């Protein structure tokens, strides 16, 4: 079946470091791909999305490129801030329009 | 502020009981989704309603049921509660029915079963 696999956390980085959170997926057809972020005590917020191969989603300095050949949608940011500390979820919408989330990756940024 | 309102924020009850969680979607959104978030299972999709009709079903137990009312608010009913039902329950809404539209999440209801 369709699935999303994210790198295990927690990920701990120093401020201004480069961030990569890996995400790979298994799906039939051409799913839409998303990154959501959850700050402490809050619900999830959409961070970025891509709907077709080679699309790049970007927001707040974060980027992810839809790579169909490697079935990946890795999240990157060039210089992280303490305020980026949160849990990040990779997700896809499948051919039945269901959203499938990865297990989430907790990110800690140290000042 | 996502515009999605969930009540109550916290709920503490005992095994065997029944509770109702409520969600008001963002203005203009016709779809409502329910999710369960627990430490061991992650974020699990439960069910989706679109304009009052059930549209998609995920890992929802038979003890759980939901509905969407004509004013588009939704309720999730959990009955015969077990300790393992303790979790954060999120509601999300989107404009349409298709899955490639962004979902807007509420802040969740934390359910604790004693």
Coordinates of C-alpha atoms in Angstrom, one line a residue:
Chain A
X1 CA 0.0 0.0 0.0
X2 CA 0.9 3.7 -0.1
X3 CA 3.3 4.9 2.6
X4 CA 5.6 7.6 3.7
X5 CA 8.9 7.0 5.4
X6 CA 10.8 9.8 7.3
X7 CA 14.1 9.8 8.9
X8 CA 14.0 9.0 12.6
X9 CA 14.5 11.8 15.1
X10 CA 15.2 13.7 17.1
X11 CA 17.5 15.8 14.9
X12 CA 19.6 18.3 16.9
X13 CA 21.5 21.1 15.1
X14 CA 23.1 24.4 16.0
X15 CA 21.6 27.6 14.9
X16 CA 22.6 28.6 11.3
X17 CA 23.4 24.9 10.4
X18 CA 22.1 23.3 7.2
X19 CA 19.1 21.1 7.6
X20 CA 18.0 18.1 5.6
X21 CA 15.1 15.8 6.7
X22 CA 14.7 12.8 4.4
X23 CA 11.4 11.6 3.2
X24 CA 10.6 8.8 0.7
X25 CA 7.3 7.5 -0.4
X26 CA 5.6 4.6 -2.0
X27 CA 2.5 5.3 -4.0
X28 CA 0.6 4.3 -7.1
X29 CA 0.2 7.0 -9.7
X30 CA 1.2 10.6 -9.1
X31 CA 0.5 11.7 -5.5
X32 CA 0.7 15.2 -4.2
X33 CA 3.4 15.7 -1.6
X34 CA 3.4 17.9 1.5
X35 CA 5.5 19.0 4.5
X36 CA 3.6 20.0 7.6
X37 CA 5.1 21.4 10.8
X38 CA 3.8 21.1 14.3
X39 CA 4.9 23.6 16.9
X40 CA 4.6 22.6 20.6
X41 CA 1.0 22.6 21.8
X42 CA -0.4 23.3 18.4
X43 CA -2.0 21.6 15.4
X44 CA -0.2 20.9 12.2
X45 CA 0.4 23.7 9.7
X46 CA 1.1 23.3 6.0
X47 CA 4.7 24.3 5.3
X48 CA 4.9 23.5 1.6
X49 CA 3.6 21.3 -1.1
X50 CA 4.3 20.0 -4.6
X51 CA 1.8 18.4 -6.9
X52 CA 3.9 17.0 -9.8
X53 CA 7.3 15.7 -10.6
X54 CA 10.2 18.2 -10.4
X55 CA 8.0 20.8 -8.7
X56 CA 9.8 22.6 -5.9
X57 CA 7.8 23.7 -2.9
X58 CA 9.2 26.5 -0.8
X59 CA 8.1 28.6 2.2
X60 CA 9.9 30.4 5.1
X61 CA 13.3 29.4 3.8
X62 CA 12.4 25.7 3.5
X63 CA 12.4 23.9 0.2
X64 CA 11.6 20.4 -1.1
X65 CA 11.7 19.0 -4.6
X66 CA 9.4 16.3 -5.8
X67 CA 11.7 13.6 -7.2
X68 CA 9.8 10.9 -8.9
X69 CA 12.9 8.9 -10.0
X70 CA 14.0 8.5 -6.4
X71 CA 10.4 8.7 -4.9
X72 CA 11.7 11.4 -2.5
X73 CA 10.7 14.8 -1.1
X74 CA 13.5 15.8 1.2
X75 CA 13.1 19.0 3.3
X76 CA 16.0 21.4 3.3
X77 CA 16.8 24.8 4.8
X78 CA 20.1 26.6 4.5
X79 CA 20.3 28.2 7.9
X80 CA 18.0 27.1 10.7
X81 CA 16.9 29.2 13.6
X82 CA 15.9 28.3 17.2
X83 CA 12.3 29.1 16.2
X84 CA 12.4 26.2 13.7
X85 CA 12.3 23.7 16.5
X86 CA 9.2 21.6 15.9
X87 CA 8.0 18.3 14.6
X88 CA 8.0 18.0 10.8
X89 CA 5.7 15.6 8.9
X90 CA 6.0 14.5 5.4
X91 CA 2.7 13.4 3.8
X92 CA 1.2 12.4 0.5
X93 CA -2.3 12.3 -0.9
X94 CA -3.0 9.1 -2.6
X95 CA -5.2 8.1 -5.6
X96 CA -8.2 8.0 -3.3
X97 CA -7.5 11.4 -1.9
X98 CA -6.5 10.1 1.5
X99 CA -3.7 11.9 3.3
X100 CA -1.0 9.6 4.6
X101 CA 1.5 11.0 7.1
X102 CA 5.0 9.9 8.0
X103 CA 5.7 9.4 11.7
X104 CA 7.2 12.9 12.1
X105 CA 10.8 14.1 12.8
X106 CA 11.4 16.2 15.9
X107 CA 13.9 19.0 15.3
X108 CA 15.8 20.7 18.1
X109 CA 17.8 23.8 17.2
X110 CA 20.4 24.9 19.8
X111 CA 21.3 28.6 20.2
Chain B
X1 CA -4.8 31.0 13.9
X2 CA -5.9 28.3 11.5
X3 CA -9.6 29.2 11.8
X4 CA -10.5 25.6 12.9
X5 CA -11.9 25.4 16.4
X6 CA -11.9 22.3 18.5
X7 CA -13.6 21.8 21.8
X8 CA -12.9 20.8 24.5
X9 CA -9.1 21.3 24.7
X10 CA -8.8 18.7 27.3
X11 CA -11.0 15.8 28.4
X12 CA -10.4 13.4 31.2
X13 CA -12.7 10.4 31.6
X14 CA -12.7 6.7 32.6
X15 CA -12.7 3.4 30.8
X16 CA -16.1 2.4 29.4
X17 CA -17.3 5.9 29.0
X18 CA -18.4 7.8 25.9
X19 CA -17.3 11.3 24.8
X20 CA -18.0 13.7 22.0
X21 CA -15.4 15.9 20.4
X22 CA -16.5 18.9 18.4
X23 CA -15.0 20.7 15.4
X24 CA -15.9 23.9 13.6
X25 CA -14.2 24.1 10.3
X26 CA -12.6 27.2 8.8
X27 CA -15.2 29.5 7.2
X28 CA -15.8 28.4 3.6
X29 CA -14.3 24.9 4.0
X30 CA -16.6 22.0 3.2
X31 CA -14.4 19.1 4.2
X32 CA -13.6 18.0 7.7
X33 CA -11.0 15.4 8.6
X34 CA -10.4 13.6 11.9
X35 CA -7.0 12.3 13.0
X36 CA -5.7 10.5 16.1
X37 CA -2.1 11.3 17.2
X38 CA -0.4 9.1 19.7
X39 CA 3.2 8.5 20.6
X40 CA 3.3 4.9 19.3
X41 CA 1.1 5.2 16.3
X42 CA 1.9 8.6 15.0
X43 CA -0.7 10.6 13.1
X44 CA -3.5 8.3 11.9
X45 CA -6.3 9.4 9.6
X46 CA -9.7 8.4 10.9
X47 CA -12.4 9.7 8.7
X48 CA -13.4 12.5 6.2
X49 CA -16.7 14.3 5.6
X50 CA -17.5 16.5 2.7
X51 CA -20.5 18.7 2.8
X52 CA -22.3 16.4 5.2
X53 CA -21.5 13.1 3.6
X54 CA -18.8 10.6 4.6
X55 CA -16.1 10.6 1.9
X56 CA -13.2 8.6 3.1
X57 CA -12.5 6.2 5.9
X58 CA -9.2 5.4 7.5
X59 CA -8.2 3.5 10.6
X60 CA -11.4 4.3 12.5
X61 CA -12.5 1.8 15.1
X62 CA -16.1 0.5 15.2
X63 CA -16.5 2.1 18.7
X64 CA -15.9 5.5 17.0
X65 CA -18.3 7.4 14.8
X66 CA -18.5 10.8 13.3
X67 CA -20.9 13.1 11.5
X68 CA -21.0 16.4 9.8
X69 CA -24.0 18.6 10.4
X70 CA -25.8 21.0 7.9
X71 CA -23.9 24.0 9.4
X72 CA -20.7 22.0 8.5
X73 CA -19.5 21.5 12.1
X74 CA -18.5 17.9 12.9
X75 CA -18.5 15.7 15.9
X76 CA -16.5 12.6 16.7
X77 CA -18.1 10.2 19.1
X78 CA -15.9 7.8 21.0
X79 CA -17.6 5.0 23.0
X80 CA -16.6 2.1 25.3
X81 CA -13.4 4.0 25.9
X82 CA -10.2 2.0 26.6
X83 CA -6.9 3.1 28.0
X84 CA -5.3 2.9 24.5
X85 CA -7.7 5.6 23.3
X86 CA -5.8 8.2 25.2
X87 CA -4.4 10.5 22.5
X88 CA -4.6 13.9 20.8
X89 CA -7.5 14.1 18.4
X90 CA -7.1 16.6 15.6
X91 CA -9.7 18.0 13.3
X92 CA -8.7 19.6 10.0
X93 CA -10.7 21.3 7.2
X94 CA -10.2 22.0 3.5
X95 CA -12.1 23.8 0.9
X96 CA -12.9 20.9 -1.3
X97 CA -12.9 17.1 -1.2
X98 CA -9.7 16.3 -3.1
X99 CA -6.6 15.3 -1.1
X100 CA -4.2 17.6 -2.8
X101 CA -5.6 20.7 -1.2
X102 CA -4.0 22.0 2.0
X103 CA -5.6 21.0 5.2
X104 CA -6.0 23.5 8.1
X105 CA -5.7 21.9 11.5
X106 CA -7.2 22.8 14.8
X107 CA -5.2 22.7 18.1
X108 CA -6.6 19.4 19.0
X109 CA -8.4 17.8 21.9
X110 CA -6.3 15.9 24.4
X111 CA -8.2 12.9 25.7
X112 CA -6.9 11.1 28.8
X113 CA -8.5 7.8 29.9
X114 CA -8.0 6.9 33.5

